[in-house]
Each structure stands twice: as C-alpha cells, then as structure tokens.
Amino acid sequence: MSTTYIFQDAETDNDVMLRALAGMYDPFSEQRLRGAGISPDARCLVIAVGGSSIAGTIAGLAPRGEVIATDVDLRACQRDPRVDLREHNVVTDPLPGTFDLIHVRLLLGHLPQRLDILRKLVDALNPHGILAVEEFEPTWRTSVLAAPDPDEADRLFGAYHDAFQVALQDAGNRSKWSRRVHGALLDLGMTECDTVGHTGTWAGGSHGCLLPWGTAGAIRQKLIDAGMSAADIDAFRHLLLLPELRVKSNLALSTIARRPR
Ligand SMILES: C[S@@+](CC[C@H](N)C(=O)[O-])C[C@H]1O[C@@H](n2cnc3c(N)ncnc32)[C@H](O)[C@@H]1O
C-alpha cells in the first residue's frame, strides 16, 4: 500500500477535476462559512486550495483581515490580489502562524497523517477561532436519476465507485473519515461542532459529471488495477458527457467547530 496523495502523479484531467470540485462545492462552502460568522478582521488560512475560489470568498468576508491560501501544487490555483498564495505541504511544513479561521476541503481523508494534521490545525487556531473541515461521505454514492439506459448507467457508476474505493484505500484514504471528523474535533476540545451534508442534481457535462470524468481519466490505470475494465472506463466517461444524463451527486459533509475562548 502506498500512502501518498492519490492524484499527485496525474497531470492529465487533474485541472478538470479541480475545476469541477470548485464548481460543485464552492457555493456550499461559502454558505457554511457565511453562517459561521467570520469577523471582518479575521486572519484566515485555506489549506490545499486547489482550483477553488473559496480563498477569495473568505477575503470578501474578512475585508480588514488577511487570507493565506496554500497548496503543494499551485498550478491550478486561482490568483486573487487579496489572497497570499503560498506553496506549502501541510504534512511536512509548519503552519504560517495562528488564525481565526482555517478551512480545509477534500484533503485530510487522503492523508494517513490526518489526525496529527487535525491537531496541528486546532493548535494553530486563536481562541474562539473556527475550523472548517469538508470531506466526501462515500456511503451515499452518486445516484443515476435519468439516462438513455438507466440500468447500464447504474452498472457503470457501480463499477467506478467500487474500483475508486479500492484505489483510494490502496493510497491510504480512510473511507469513514468524513464521519469521524466531528468526534475527532470534540476529542481535541473543540466546541459548537456542527456537521451538515450537501448533494445536488447534475446533468451530463456539468461540474457534477466532470468530476468523475476527470477523476477516471486522472487515475485510469489505478481503476484498472482495482478491477474496472478499460472498456467500462471509456463507456463511463462517454456517459458522463451525455446531456440526457442526470445524477444526484455523492454526499459531502461539512464540519465546523470553534476553539474555546
Ligand atoms: C481533492 S483536491 C481538493 C482541492 C480543494 N480543496 C477543493 O476542495 O476544491 C486536494 C488538493 O490537495 C492538494 N494537496 C495534496 N497533498 C497536499 C499536502 N500534503 N499539502 C497541501 N496540499 C496538498 C492537492 O494539490 C489538491 O489541490
């Protein structure tokens, strides 16, 4: 079993995947952070920002504050004059100071060091600081709502889901992590813990379908190694671009908690 971030060697389709994630989840993350009550002068850190616009959104919510956004790979990152974008590895590098808000989406589940990193993030919060951790919950997989051949579409989504879960586990991902974040934050002494789920309806070719399209391209060989045939991967990617396709996306869980005063 390797224990590295599963997409790190995949350049092809990675940008599509990161843009799709941003399109699917930036509005949800924004809604969650608006509800959390970020003070206008907050010092904020976005870990593993990828192609997301959430750092710019946070800069709008904290106009007198400061926003640092980080990632190990800055190629897909959006540039925003209000955001200090830095190359940073959250596993090996110290965090750049203390913060009133830290946001991390869709990273910790991939990293075997997730609990140590969670502790590192909590320790870097100022009193009453907010930590937002957002992850996929793989129990509710993507559901086919409409397709030219719904049974065949179900079969292809099932084959993809099963192979992707194997590939994720081989890479050190822990599938139950999204459900464990809440309890782990309570164990670390955090208060006001709140977890909310998000899913949505997506048509073929839209963000919710381009995410599995890009992912299946980026980790094609890993899916084959995990038992999905090359023909099914091709048929699956073809299906994901059909305008007649409608899916209910898999569930994402957003957990927000505060450090005590
Ligand atoms: C699945 S993407 C999520 C991107 C973004 N947070 C989002 O939800 O749209 C994971 C991101 O984590 C970054 N990443 C992987 N390993 C990392 C590490 N050790 N430290 C910081 N970022 C890392 C990747 O480069 C990628 O941008």
PDB file of C-alpha atoms and ligand atoms in Angstrom:
ATOM      1  CA  MET A   1       0.000   0.000   0.000  1.00  0.00           C
ATOM      2  CA  SER A   2       1.386   3.410  -0.932  1.00  0.00           C
ATOM      3  CA  THR A   3       0.408   6.274   1.329  1.00  0.00           C
ATOM      4  CA  THR A   4       0.644   9.297  -0.908  1.00  0.00           C
ATOM      5  CA  TYR A   5      -1.999  11.663  -2.237  1.00  0.00           C
ATOM      6  CA  ILE A   6      -3.691   9.568  -4.928  1.00  0.00           C
ATOM      7  CA  PHE A   7      -3.735  12.246  -7.661  1.00  0.00           C
ATOM      8  CA  GLN A   8      -0.172  13.508  -7.256  1.00  0.00           C
ATOM      9  CA  ASP A   9       1.207  11.821 -10.399  1.00  0.00           C
ATOM     10  CA  ALA A  10      -1.793  12.531 -12.607  1.00  0.00           C
ATOM     11  CA  GLU A  11      -1.400  15.696 -14.662  1.00  0.00           C
ATOM     12  CA  THR A  12      -3.963  14.808 -17.338  1.00  0.00           C
ATOM     13  CA  ASP A  13      -7.513  15.624 -16.306  1.00  0.00           C
ATOM     14  CA  ASN A  14      -6.393  16.925 -12.903  1.00  0.00           C
ATOM     15  CA  ASP A  15      -7.368  20.503 -13.829  1.00  0.00           C
ATOM     16  CA  VAL A  16     -10.814  19.348 -14.973  1.00  0.00           C
ATOM     17  CA  MET A  17     -11.243  17.544 -11.667  1.00  0.00           C
ATOM     18  CA  LEU A  18     -10.152  20.549  -9.579  1.00  0.00           C
ATOM     19  CA  ARG A  19     -12.383  22.949 -11.550  1.00  0.00           C
ATOM     20  CA  ALA A  20     -15.314  20.555 -11.132  1.00  0.00           C
ATOM     21  CA  LEU A  21     -14.735  20.378  -7.370  1.00  0.00           C
ATOM     22  CA  ALA A  22     -14.739  24.173  -7.224  1.00  0.00           C
ATOM     23  CA  GLY A  23     -17.966  24.367  -9.247  1.00  0.00           C
ATOM     24  CA  MET A  24     -19.682  21.738  -7.125  1.00  0.00           C
ATOM     25  CA  TYR A  25     -18.634  22.769  -3.643  1.00  0.00           C
ATOM     26  CA  ASP A  26     -17.594  26.450  -3.539  1.00  0.00           C
ATOM     27  CA  PRO A  27     -21.215  27.684  -3.138  1.00  0.00           C
ATOM     28  CA  PHE A  28     -21.813  25.158  -0.309  1.00  0.00           C
ATOM     29  CA  SER A  29     -18.576  26.080   1.478  1.00  0.00           C
ATOM     30  CA  GLU A  30     -19.415  29.784   1.110  1.00  0.00           C
ATOM     31  CA  GLN A  31     -22.861  29.245   2.630  1.00  0.00           C
ATOM     32  CA  ARG A  32     -21.311  27.339   5.550  1.00  0.00           C
ATOM     33  CA  LEU A  33     -18.635  29.969   6.208  1.00  0.00           C
ATOM     34  CA  ARG A  34     -21.123  32.841   5.980  1.00  0.00           C
ATOM     35  CA  GLY A  35     -23.221  31.041   8.615  1.00  0.00           C
ATOM     36  CA  ALA A  36     -20.191  30.594  10.882  1.00  0.00           C
ATOM     37  CA  GLY A  37     -19.811  34.356  11.402  1.00  0.00           C
ATOM     38  CA  ILE A  38     -16.305  35.309  10.315  1.00  0.00           C
ATOM     39  CA  SER A  39     -15.207  38.626  11.760  1.00  0.00           C
ATOM     40  CA  PRO A  40     -14.224  41.307   9.215  1.00  0.00           C
ATOM     41  CA  ASP A  41     -10.677  41.478  10.567  1.00  0.00           C
ATOM     42  CA  ALA A  42     -10.106  37.697  10.771  1.00  0.00           C
ATOM     43  CA  ARG A  43      -6.748  36.156   9.898  1.00  0.00           C
ATOM     44  CA  CYS A  44      -7.603  33.204   7.664  1.00  0.00           C
ATOM     45  CA  LEU A  45      -5.846  30.155   6.224  1.00  0.00           C
ATOM     46  CA  VAL A  46      -7.096  27.936   3.382  1.00  0.00           C
ATOM     47  CA  ILE A  47      -5.222  24.613   3.214  1.00  0.00           C
ATOM     48  CA  ALA A  48      -4.966  22.763  -0.139  1.00  0.00           C
ATOM     49  CA  VAL A  49      -6.981  25.392  -2.028  1.00  0.00           C
ATOM     50  CA  GLY A  50      -6.648  23.589  -5.400  1.00  0.00           C
ATOM     51  CA  GLY A  51      -8.768  25.316  -8.074  1.00  0.00           C
ATOM     52  CA  SER A  52     -11.287  26.654  -5.563  1.00  0.00           C
ATOM     53  CA  SER A  53     -12.358  30.302  -5.295  1.00  0.00           C
ATOM     54  CA  ILE A  54     -13.077  29.934  -1.575  1.00  0.00           C
ATOM     55  CA  ALA A  55      -9.991  31.944  -0.505  1.00  0.00           C
ATOM     56  CA  GLY A  56     -11.279  34.952  -2.478  1.00  0.00           C
ATOM     57  CA  THR A  57     -14.728  34.488  -0.959  1.00  0.00           C
ATOM     58  CA  ILE A  58     -13.194  34.485   2.515  1.00  0.00           C
ATOM     59  CA  ALA A  59     -11.251  37.650   1.647  1.00  0.00           C
ATOM     60  CA  GLY A  60     -14.638  39.249   0.927  1.00  0.00           C
ATOM     61  CA  LEU A  61     -15.977  38.094   4.301  1.00  0.00           C
ATOM     62  CA  ALA A  62     -12.879  39.403   6.136  1.00  0.00           C
ATOM     63  CA  PRO A  63     -12.098  42.620   4.218  1.00  0.00           C
ATOM     64  CA  ARG A  64      -9.896  44.066   7.006  1.00  0.00           C
ATOM     65  CA  GLY A  65      -8.227  40.729   7.723  1.00  0.00           C
ATOM     66  CA  GLU A  66      -5.717  38.582   5.905  1.00  0.00           C
ATOM     67  CA  VAL A  67      -6.074  35.411   3.814  1.00  0.00           C
ATOM     68  CA  ILE A  68      -3.275  32.929   3.131  1.00  0.00           C
ATOM     69  CA  ALA A  69      -4.082  30.088   0.702  1.00  0.00           C
ATOM     70  CA  THR A  70      -1.769  27.097   0.358  1.00  0.00           C
ATOM     71  CA  ASP A  71      -1.277  24.011  -1.762  1.00  0.00           C
ATOM     72  CA  VAL A  72       1.638  21.692  -2.587  1.00  0.00           C
ATOM     73  CA  ASP A  73       0.997  22.399  -6.263  1.00  0.00           C
ATOM     74  CA  LEU A  74      -0.020  25.948  -7.246  1.00  0.00           C
ATOM     75  CA  ARG A  75      -0.548  25.338 -10.974  1.00  0.00           C
ATOM     76  CA  ALA A  76      -4.346  25.098 -10.808  1.00  0.00           C
ATOM     77  CA  CYS A  77      -4.783  27.792  -8.140  1.00  0.00           C
ATOM     78  CA  GLN A  78      -6.759  30.957  -8.831  1.00  0.00           C
ATOM     79  CA  ARG A  79      -4.880  34.240  -8.460  1.00  0.00           C
ATOM     80  CA  ASP A  80      -6.576  36.919  -6.358  1.00  0.00           C
ATOM     81  CA  PRO A  81      -4.839  40.130  -5.234  1.00  0.00           C
ATOM     82  CA  ARG A  82      -6.494  39.836  -1.792  1.00  0.00           C
ATOM     83  CA  VAL A  83      -5.050  36.345  -1.237  1.00  0.00           C
ATOM     84  CA  ASP A  84      -1.463  35.482  -0.283  1.00  0.00           C
ATOM     85  CA  LEU A  85      -0.944  32.235  -2.241  1.00  0.00           C
ATOM     86  CA  ARG A  86       1.878  30.035  -0.957  1.00  0.00           C
ATOM     87  CA  GLU A  87       3.366  26.670  -1.857  1.00  0.00           C
ATOM     88  CA  HIS A  88       3.112  24.599   1.316  1.00  0.00           C
ATOM     89  CA  ASN A  89       2.941  20.942   2.328  1.00  0.00           C
ATOM     90  CA  VAL A  90       0.595  20.561   5.301  1.00  0.00           C
ATOM     91  CA  VAL A  91       2.221  17.242   6.284  1.00  0.00           C
ATOM     92  CA  THR A  92       5.818  18.443   6.487  1.00  0.00           C
ATOM     93  CA  ASP A  93       5.765  22.257   6.754  1.00  0.00           C
ATOM     94  CA  PRO A  94       4.929  24.317   9.858  1.00  0.00           C
ATOM     95  CA  LEU A  95       1.738  26.362   9.567  1.00  0.00           C
ATOM     96  CA  PRO A  96       2.357  30.033   8.781  1.00  0.00           C
ATOM     97  CA  GLY A  97       1.193  31.500  12.128  1.00  0.00           C
ATOM     98  CA  THR A  98      -2.069  31.439  14.085  1.00  0.00           C
ATOM     99  CA  PHE A  99      -5.513  32.038  12.616  1.00  0.00           C
ATOM    100  CA  ASP A 100      -9.137  32.977  13.351  1.00  0.00           C
ATOM    101  CA  LEU A 101     -10.351  30.693  10.549  1.00  0.00           C
ATOM    102  CA  ILE A 102      -8.830  27.613   8.924  1.00  0.00           C
ATOM    103  CA  HIS A 103     -10.584  25.873   6.023  1.00  0.00           C
ATOM    104  CA  VAL A 104      -9.559  22.511   4.559  1.00  0.00           C
ATOM    105  CA  ARG A 105     -11.682  20.682   1.990  1.00  0.00           C
ATOM    106  CA  LEU A 106     -11.210  17.223   0.495  1.00  0.00           C
ATOM    107  CA  LEU A 107      -7.626  16.653   1.602  1.00  0.00           C
ATOM    108  CA  LEU A 108      -7.344  15.081   5.074  1.00  0.00           C
ATOM    109  CA  GLY A 109      -9.167  11.877   4.090  1.00  0.00           C
ATOM    110  CA  HIS A 110      -6.340  11.226   1.609  1.00  0.00           C
ATOM    111  CA  LEU A 111      -3.533  11.620   4.135  1.00  0.00           C
ATOM    112  CA  PRO A 112      -2.620   8.886   6.644  1.00  0.00           C
ATOM    113  CA  GLN A 113      -1.367  11.658   8.983  1.00  0.00           C
ATOM    114  CA  ARG A 114      -4.903  13.156   9.118  1.00  0.00           C
ATOM    115  CA  LEU A 115      -5.273  13.091  12.931  1.00  0.00           C
ATOM    116  CA  ASP A 116      -1.857  14.689  13.518  1.00  0.00           C
ATOM    117  CA  ILE A 117      -2.702  17.356  10.953  1.00  0.00           C
ATOM    118  CA  LEU A 118      -6.100  17.984  12.545  1.00  0.00           C
ATOM    119  CA  ARG A 119      -4.344  18.533  15.889  1.00  0.00           C
ATOM    120  CA  LYS A 120      -1.847  20.861  14.186  1.00  0.00           C
ATOM    121  CA  LEU A 121      -4.736  22.896  12.722  1.00  0.00           C
ATOM    122  CA  VAL A 122      -6.568  23.109  16.064  1.00  0.00           C
ATOM    123  CA  ASP A 123      -3.346  24.194  17.784  1.00  0.00           C
ATOM    124  CA  ALA A 124      -2.955  26.973  15.199  1.00  0.00           C
ATOM    125  CA  LEU A 125      -6.378  28.472  15.968  1.00  0.00           C
ATOM    126  CA  ASN A 126      -6.671  31.640  18.034  1.00  0.00           C
ATOM    127  CA  PRO A 127      -9.154  31.494  20.960  1.00  0.00           C
ATOM    128  CA  HIS A 128     -12.721  31.295  19.517  1.00  0.00           C
ATOM    129  CA  GLY A 129     -11.180  30.525  16.108  1.00  0.00           C
ATOM    130  CA  ILE A 130     -13.160  28.488  13.549  1.00  0.00           C
ATOM    131  CA  LEU A 131     -12.043  25.270  11.853  1.00  0.00           C
ATOM    132  CA  ALA A 132     -13.979  24.054   8.784  1.00  0.00           C
ATOM    133  CA  VAL A 133     -13.252  20.521   7.545  1.00  0.00           C
ATOM    134  CA  GLU A 134     -15.169  19.303   4.479  1.00  0.00           C
ATOM    135  CA  GLU A 135     -14.994  15.733   3.163  1.00  0.00           C
ATOM    136  CA  PHE A 136     -16.827  13.237   0.959  1.00  0.00           C
ATOM    137  CA  GLU A 137     -19.057  10.665   2.648  1.00  0.00           C
ATOM    138  CA  PRO A 138     -18.727   7.601   0.367  1.00  0.00           C
ATOM    139  CA  THR A 139     -21.715   5.717   1.842  1.00  0.00           C
ATOM    140  CA  TRP A 140     -24.127   7.748  -0.318  1.00  0.00           C
ATOM    141  CA  ARG A 141     -22.706   7.169  -3.771  1.00  0.00           C
ATOM    142  CA  THR A 142     -23.720   9.087  -6.879  1.00  0.00           C
ATOM    143  CA  SER A 143     -27.238   8.001  -7.946  1.00  0.00           C
ATOM    144  CA  VAL A 144     -28.381   7.874 -11.568  1.00  0.00           C
ATOM    145  CA  LEU A 145     -31.664   9.820 -11.888  1.00  0.00           C
ATOM    146  CA  ALA A 146     -32.062   9.700 -15.686  1.00  0.00           C
ATOM    147  CA  ALA A 147     -30.042   8.186 -18.554  1.00  0.00           C
ATOM    148  CA  PRO A 148     -30.680   6.679 -22.005  1.00  0.00           C
ATOM    149  CA  ASP A 149     -30.200   3.238 -20.384  1.00  0.00           C
ATOM    150  CA  PRO A 150     -30.549   3.699 -16.595  1.00  0.00           C
ATOM    151  CA  ASP A 151     -29.637   0.083 -15.705  1.00  0.00           C
ATOM    152  CA  GLU A 152     -26.429   0.243 -17.749  1.00  0.00           C
ATOM    153  CA  ALA A 153     -25.666   3.659 -16.234  1.00  0.00           C
ATOM    154  CA  ASP A 154     -26.183   2.170 -12.738  1.00  0.00           C
ATOM    155  CA  ARG A 155     -23.785  -0.645 -13.638  1.00  0.00           C
ATOM    156  CA  LEU A 156     -21.082   1.746 -14.861  1.00  0.00           C
ATOM    157  CA  PHE A 157     -21.417   4.042 -11.837  1.00  0.00           C
ATOM    158  CA  GLY A 158     -21.270   0.959  -9.574  1.00  0.00           C
ATOM    159  CA  ALA A 159     -18.125  -0.363 -11.296  1.00  0.00           C
ATOM    160  CA  TYR A 160     -16.485   3.072 -10.991  1.00  0.00           C
ATOM    161  CA  HIS A 161     -17.464   3.531  -7.351  1.00  0.00           C
ATOM    162  CA  ASP A 162     -16.185   0.081  -6.333  1.00  0.00           C
ATOM    163  CA  ALA A 163     -12.847   0.460  -8.164  1.00  0.00           C
ATOM    164  CA  PHE A 164     -12.382   4.042  -6.925  1.00  0.00           C
ATOM    165  CA  GLN A 165     -12.919   2.983  -3.295  1.00  0.00           C
ATOM    166  CA  VAL A 166     -10.282   0.237  -3.696  1.00  0.00           C
ATOM    167  CA  ALA A 167      -7.833   2.692  -5.327  1.00  0.00           C
ATOM    168  CA  LEU A 168      -8.447   5.241  -2.560  1.00  0.00           C
ATOM    169  CA  GLN A 169      -7.878   2.672   0.184  1.00  0.00           C
ATOM    170  CA  ASP A 170      -4.698   1.434  -1.557  1.00  0.00           C
ATOM    171  CA  ALA A 171      -3.459   5.031  -1.458  1.00  0.00           C
ATOM    172  CA  GLY A 172      -4.113   5.322   2.302  1.00  0.00           C
ATOM    173  CA  ASN A 173      -7.518   7.029   2.168  1.00  0.00           C
ATOM    174  CA  ARG A 174      -9.871   6.197   5.066  1.00  0.00           C
ATOM    175  CA  SER A 175     -13.455   5.982   3.841  1.00  0.00           C
ATOM    176  CA  LYS A 176     -15.060   6.566   7.249  1.00  0.00           C
ATOM    177  CA  TRP A 177     -13.035   9.711   7.892  1.00  0.00           C
ATOM    178  CA  SER A 178     -15.792  12.181   6.964  1.00  0.00           C
ATOM    179  CA  ARG A 179     -17.920  10.646   9.745  1.00  0.00           C
ATOM    180  CA  ARG A 180     -15.049  10.709  12.219  1.00  0.00           C
ATOM    181  CA  VAL A 181     -14.134  14.394  11.851  1.00  0.00           C
ATOM    182  CA  HIS A 182     -16.871  15.585  14.214  1.00  0.00           C
ATOM    183  CA  GLY A 183     -15.830  13.224  17.042  1.00  0.00           C
ATOM    184  CA  ALA A 184     -12.137  13.894  16.469  1.00  0.00           C
ATOM    185  CA  LEU A 185     -12.771  17.636  16.879  1.00  0.00           C
ATOM    186  CA  LEU A 186     -14.729  17.039  20.100  1.00  0.00           C
ATOM    187  CA  ASP A 187     -11.805  14.896  21.354  1.00  0.00           C
ATOM    188  CA  LEU A 188      -9.487  17.827  20.662  1.00  0.00           C
ATOM    189  CA  GLY A 189     -11.616  20.081  22.881  1.00  0.00           C
ATOM    190  CA  MET A 190     -13.410  21.967  20.120  1.00  0.00           C
ATOM    191  CA  THR A 191     -16.902  23.354  20.813  1.00  0.00           C
ATOM    192  CA  GLU A 192     -20.013  24.264  18.789  1.00  0.00           C
ATOM    193  CA  CYS A 193     -19.322  21.312  16.423  1.00  0.00           C
ATOM    194  CA  ASP A 194     -21.854  21.212  13.608  1.00  0.00           C
ATOM    195  CA  THR A 195     -21.960  18.834  10.617  1.00  0.00           C
ATOM    196  CA  VAL A 196     -24.136  19.411   7.551  1.00  0.00           C
ATOM    197  CA  GLY A 197     -24.420  17.359   4.339  1.00  0.00           C
ATOM    198  CA  HIS A 198     -24.656  18.524   0.749  1.00  0.00           C
ATOM    199  CA  THR A 199     -25.637  16.835  -2.502  1.00  0.00           C
ATOM    200  CA  GLY A 200     -27.075  18.147  -5.741  1.00  0.00           C
ATOM    201  CA  THR A 201     -28.537  17.281  -9.152  1.00  0.00           C
ATOM    202  CA  TRP A 202     -26.146  17.453 -12.092  1.00  0.00           C
ATOM    203  CA  ALA A 203     -26.576  16.979 -15.856  1.00  0.00           C
ATOM    204  CA  GLY A 204     -24.083  15.211 -18.131  1.00  0.00           C
ATOM    205  CA  GLY A 205     -21.155  17.517 -18.939  1.00  0.00           C
ATOM    206  CA  SER A 206     -21.756  19.776 -15.894  1.00  0.00           C
ATOM    207  CA  HIS A 207     -19.426  20.046 -12.865  1.00  0.00           C
ATOM    208  CA  GLY A 208     -21.020  17.099 -11.048  1.00  0.00           C
ATOM    209  CA  CYS A 209     -20.324  14.818 -14.024  1.00  0.00           C
ATOM    210  CA  LEU A 210     -16.976  16.335 -14.987  1.00  0.00           C
ATOM    211  CA  LEU A 211     -15.654  15.421 -11.518  1.00  0.00           C
ATOM    212  CA  PRO A 212     -15.870  11.633 -12.119  1.00  0.00           C
ATOM    213  CA  TRP A 213     -14.945  12.202 -15.800  1.00  0.00           C
ATOM    214  CA  GLY A 214     -11.696  13.955 -14.812  1.00  0.00           C
ATOM    215  CA  THR A 215     -11.014  11.586 -11.923  1.00  0.00           C
ATOM    216  CA  ALA A 216     -11.484   8.487 -14.092  1.00  0.00           C
ATOM    217  CA  GLY A 217      -9.027   9.962 -16.598  1.00  0.00           C
ATOM    218  CA  ALA A 218      -6.513  11.043 -13.951  1.00  0.00           C
ATOM    219  CA  ILE A 219      -6.360   7.637 -12.226  1.00  0.00           C
ATOM    220  CA  ARG A 220      -7.288   5.404 -15.190  1.00  0.00           C
ATOM    221  CA  GLN A 221      -4.552   2.829 -14.527  1.00  0.00           C
ATOM    222  CA  LYS A 222      -5.347   2.717 -10.791  1.00  0.00           C
ATOM    223  CA  LEU A 223      -9.020   1.972 -11.619  1.00  0.00           C
ATOM    224  CA  ILE A 224      -7.938  -0.824 -13.976  1.00  0.00           C
ATOM    225  CA  ASP A 225      -5.632  -2.212 -11.274  1.00  0.00           C
ATOM    226  CA  ALA A 226      -8.646  -2.129  -8.929  1.00  0.00           C
ATOM    227  CA  GLY A 227     -10.792  -4.206 -11.292  1.00  0.00           C
ATOM    228  CA  MET A 228     -12.634  -1.781 -13.627  1.00  0.00           C
ATOM    229  CA  SER A 229     -12.175  -2.719 -17.294  1.00  0.00           C
ATOM    230  CA  ALA A 230     -10.723  -0.204 -19.772  1.00  0.00           C
ATOM    231  CA  ALA A 231     -13.890  -0.600 -21.883  1.00  0.00           C
ATOM    232  CA  ASP A 232     -16.079   0.297 -18.884  1.00  0.00           C
ATOM    233  CA  ILE A 233     -13.923   3.335 -18.105  1.00  0.00           C
ATOM    234  CA  ASP A 234     -14.368   4.554 -21.689  1.00  0.00           C
ATOM    235  CA  ALA A 235     -18.129   3.861 -21.624  1.00  0.00           C
ATOM    236  CA  PHE A 236     -18.420   5.594 -18.229  1.00  0.00           C
ATOM    237  CA  ARG A 237     -16.616   8.718 -19.446  1.00  0.00           C
ATOM    238  CA  HIS A 238     -18.775   8.786 -22.599  1.00  0.00           C
ATOM    239  CA  LEU A 239     -21.927   8.533 -20.469  1.00  0.00           C
ATOM    240  CA  LEU A 240     -20.791  11.410 -18.215  1.00  0.00           C
ATOM    241  CA  LEU A 241     -20.844  13.821 -21.151  1.00  0.00           C
ATOM    242  CA  LEU A 242     -24.341  12.895 -22.430  1.00  0.00           C
ATOM    243  CA  PRO A 243     -26.786  15.812 -21.977  1.00  0.00           C
ATOM    244  CA  GLU A 244     -29.603  13.345 -21.159  1.00  0.00           C
ATOM    245  CA  LEU A 245     -27.780  12.111 -18.045  1.00  0.00           C
ATOM    246  CA  ARG A 246     -28.933  13.377 -14.624  1.00  0.00           C
ATOM    247  CA  VAL A 247     -27.287  12.300 -11.381  1.00  0.00           C
ATOM    248  CA  LYS A 248     -27.605  13.042  -7.682  1.00  0.00           C
ATOM    249  CA  SER A 249     -24.036  13.672  -6.559  1.00  0.00           C
ATOM    250  CA  ASN A 250     -22.436  11.829  -3.671  1.00  0.00           C
ATOM    251  CA  LEU A 251     -22.690  13.364  -0.225  1.00  0.00           C
ATOM    252  CA  ALA A 252     -20.191  15.890   1.118  1.00  0.00           C
ATOM    253  CA  LEU A 253     -20.066  16.587   4.866  1.00  0.00           C
ATOM    254  CA  SER A 254     -19.044  19.980   6.191  1.00  0.00           C
ATOM    255  CA  THR A 255     -17.993  20.110   9.844  1.00  0.00           C
ATOM    256  CA  ILE A 256     -17.415  23.451  11.521  1.00  0.00           C
ATOM    257  CA  ALA A 257     -16.197  23.877  15.106  1.00  0.00           C
ATOM    258  CA  ARG A 258     -14.747  26.573  17.362  1.00  0.00           C
ATOM    259  CA  ARG A 259     -11.794  26.602  19.674  1.00  0.00           C
ATOM    260  CA  PRO A 260     -12.936  27.632  23.170  1.00  0.00           C
ATOM    261  CA  ARG A 261     -12.160  31.192  24.299  1.00  0.00           C
TER     262      ARG A 261
HETATM  263  C1  LIG B   1      -9.052  16.827  -3.945  1.00  0.00           C
HETATM  264  S1  LIG B   1      -8.144  18.298  -4.140  1.00  0.00           S
HETATM  265  C2  LIG B   1      -9.181  19.466  -3.272  1.00  0.00           C
HETATM  266  C3  LIG B   1      -8.885  20.890  -3.678  1.00  0.00           C
HETATM  267  C4  LIG B   1      -9.774  21.938  -2.985  1.00  0.00           C
HETATM  268  N1  LIG B   1      -9.589  21.912  -1.546  1.00  0.00           N
HETATM  269  C5  LIG B   1     -11.234  21.723  -3.311  1.00  0.00           C
HETATM  270  O1  LIG B   1     -11.962  21.151  -2.484  1.00  0.00           O
HETATM  271  O2  LIG B   1     -11.672  22.141  -4.397  1.00  0.00           O
HETATM  272  C6  LIG B   1      -6.812  18.114  -2.993  1.00  0.00           C
HETATM  273  C7  LIG B   1      -5.787  19.243  -3.048  1.00  0.00           C
HETATM  274  O3  LIG B   1      -4.819  18.972  -2.026  1.00  0.00           O
HETATM  275  C8  LIG B   1      -3.528  19.293  -2.508  1.00  0.00           C
HETATM  276  N2  LIG B   1      -2.568  18.535  -1.689  1.00  0.00           N
HETATM  277  C9  LIG B   1      -2.246  17.212  -1.789  1.00  0.00           C
HETATM  278  N3  LIG B   1      -1.359  16.880  -0.825  1.00  0.00           N
HETATM  279  C10 LIG B   1      -1.117  18.015  -0.098  1.00  0.00           C
HETATM  280  C11 LIG B   1      -0.284  18.319   1.019  1.00  0.00           C
HETATM  281  N4  LIG B   1       0.472  17.375   1.590  1.00  0.00           N
HETATM  282  N5  LIG B   1      -0.272  19.599   1.489  1.00  0.00           N
HETATM  283  C12 LIG B   1      -1.037  20.561   0.907  1.00  0.00           C
HETATM  284  N6  LIG B   1      -1.836  20.336  -0.159  1.00  0.00           N
HETATM  285  C13 LIG B   1      -1.889  19.070  -0.649  1.00  0.00           C
HETATM  286  C14 LIG B   1      -3.578  18.907  -3.980  1.00  0.00           C
HETATM  287  O4  LIG B   1      -2.562  19.564  -4.722  1.00  0.00           O
HETATM  288  C15 LIG B   1      -5.009  19.350  -4.354  1.00  0.00           C
HETATM  289  O5  LIG B   1      -5.029  20.693  -4.792  1.00  0.00           O
END
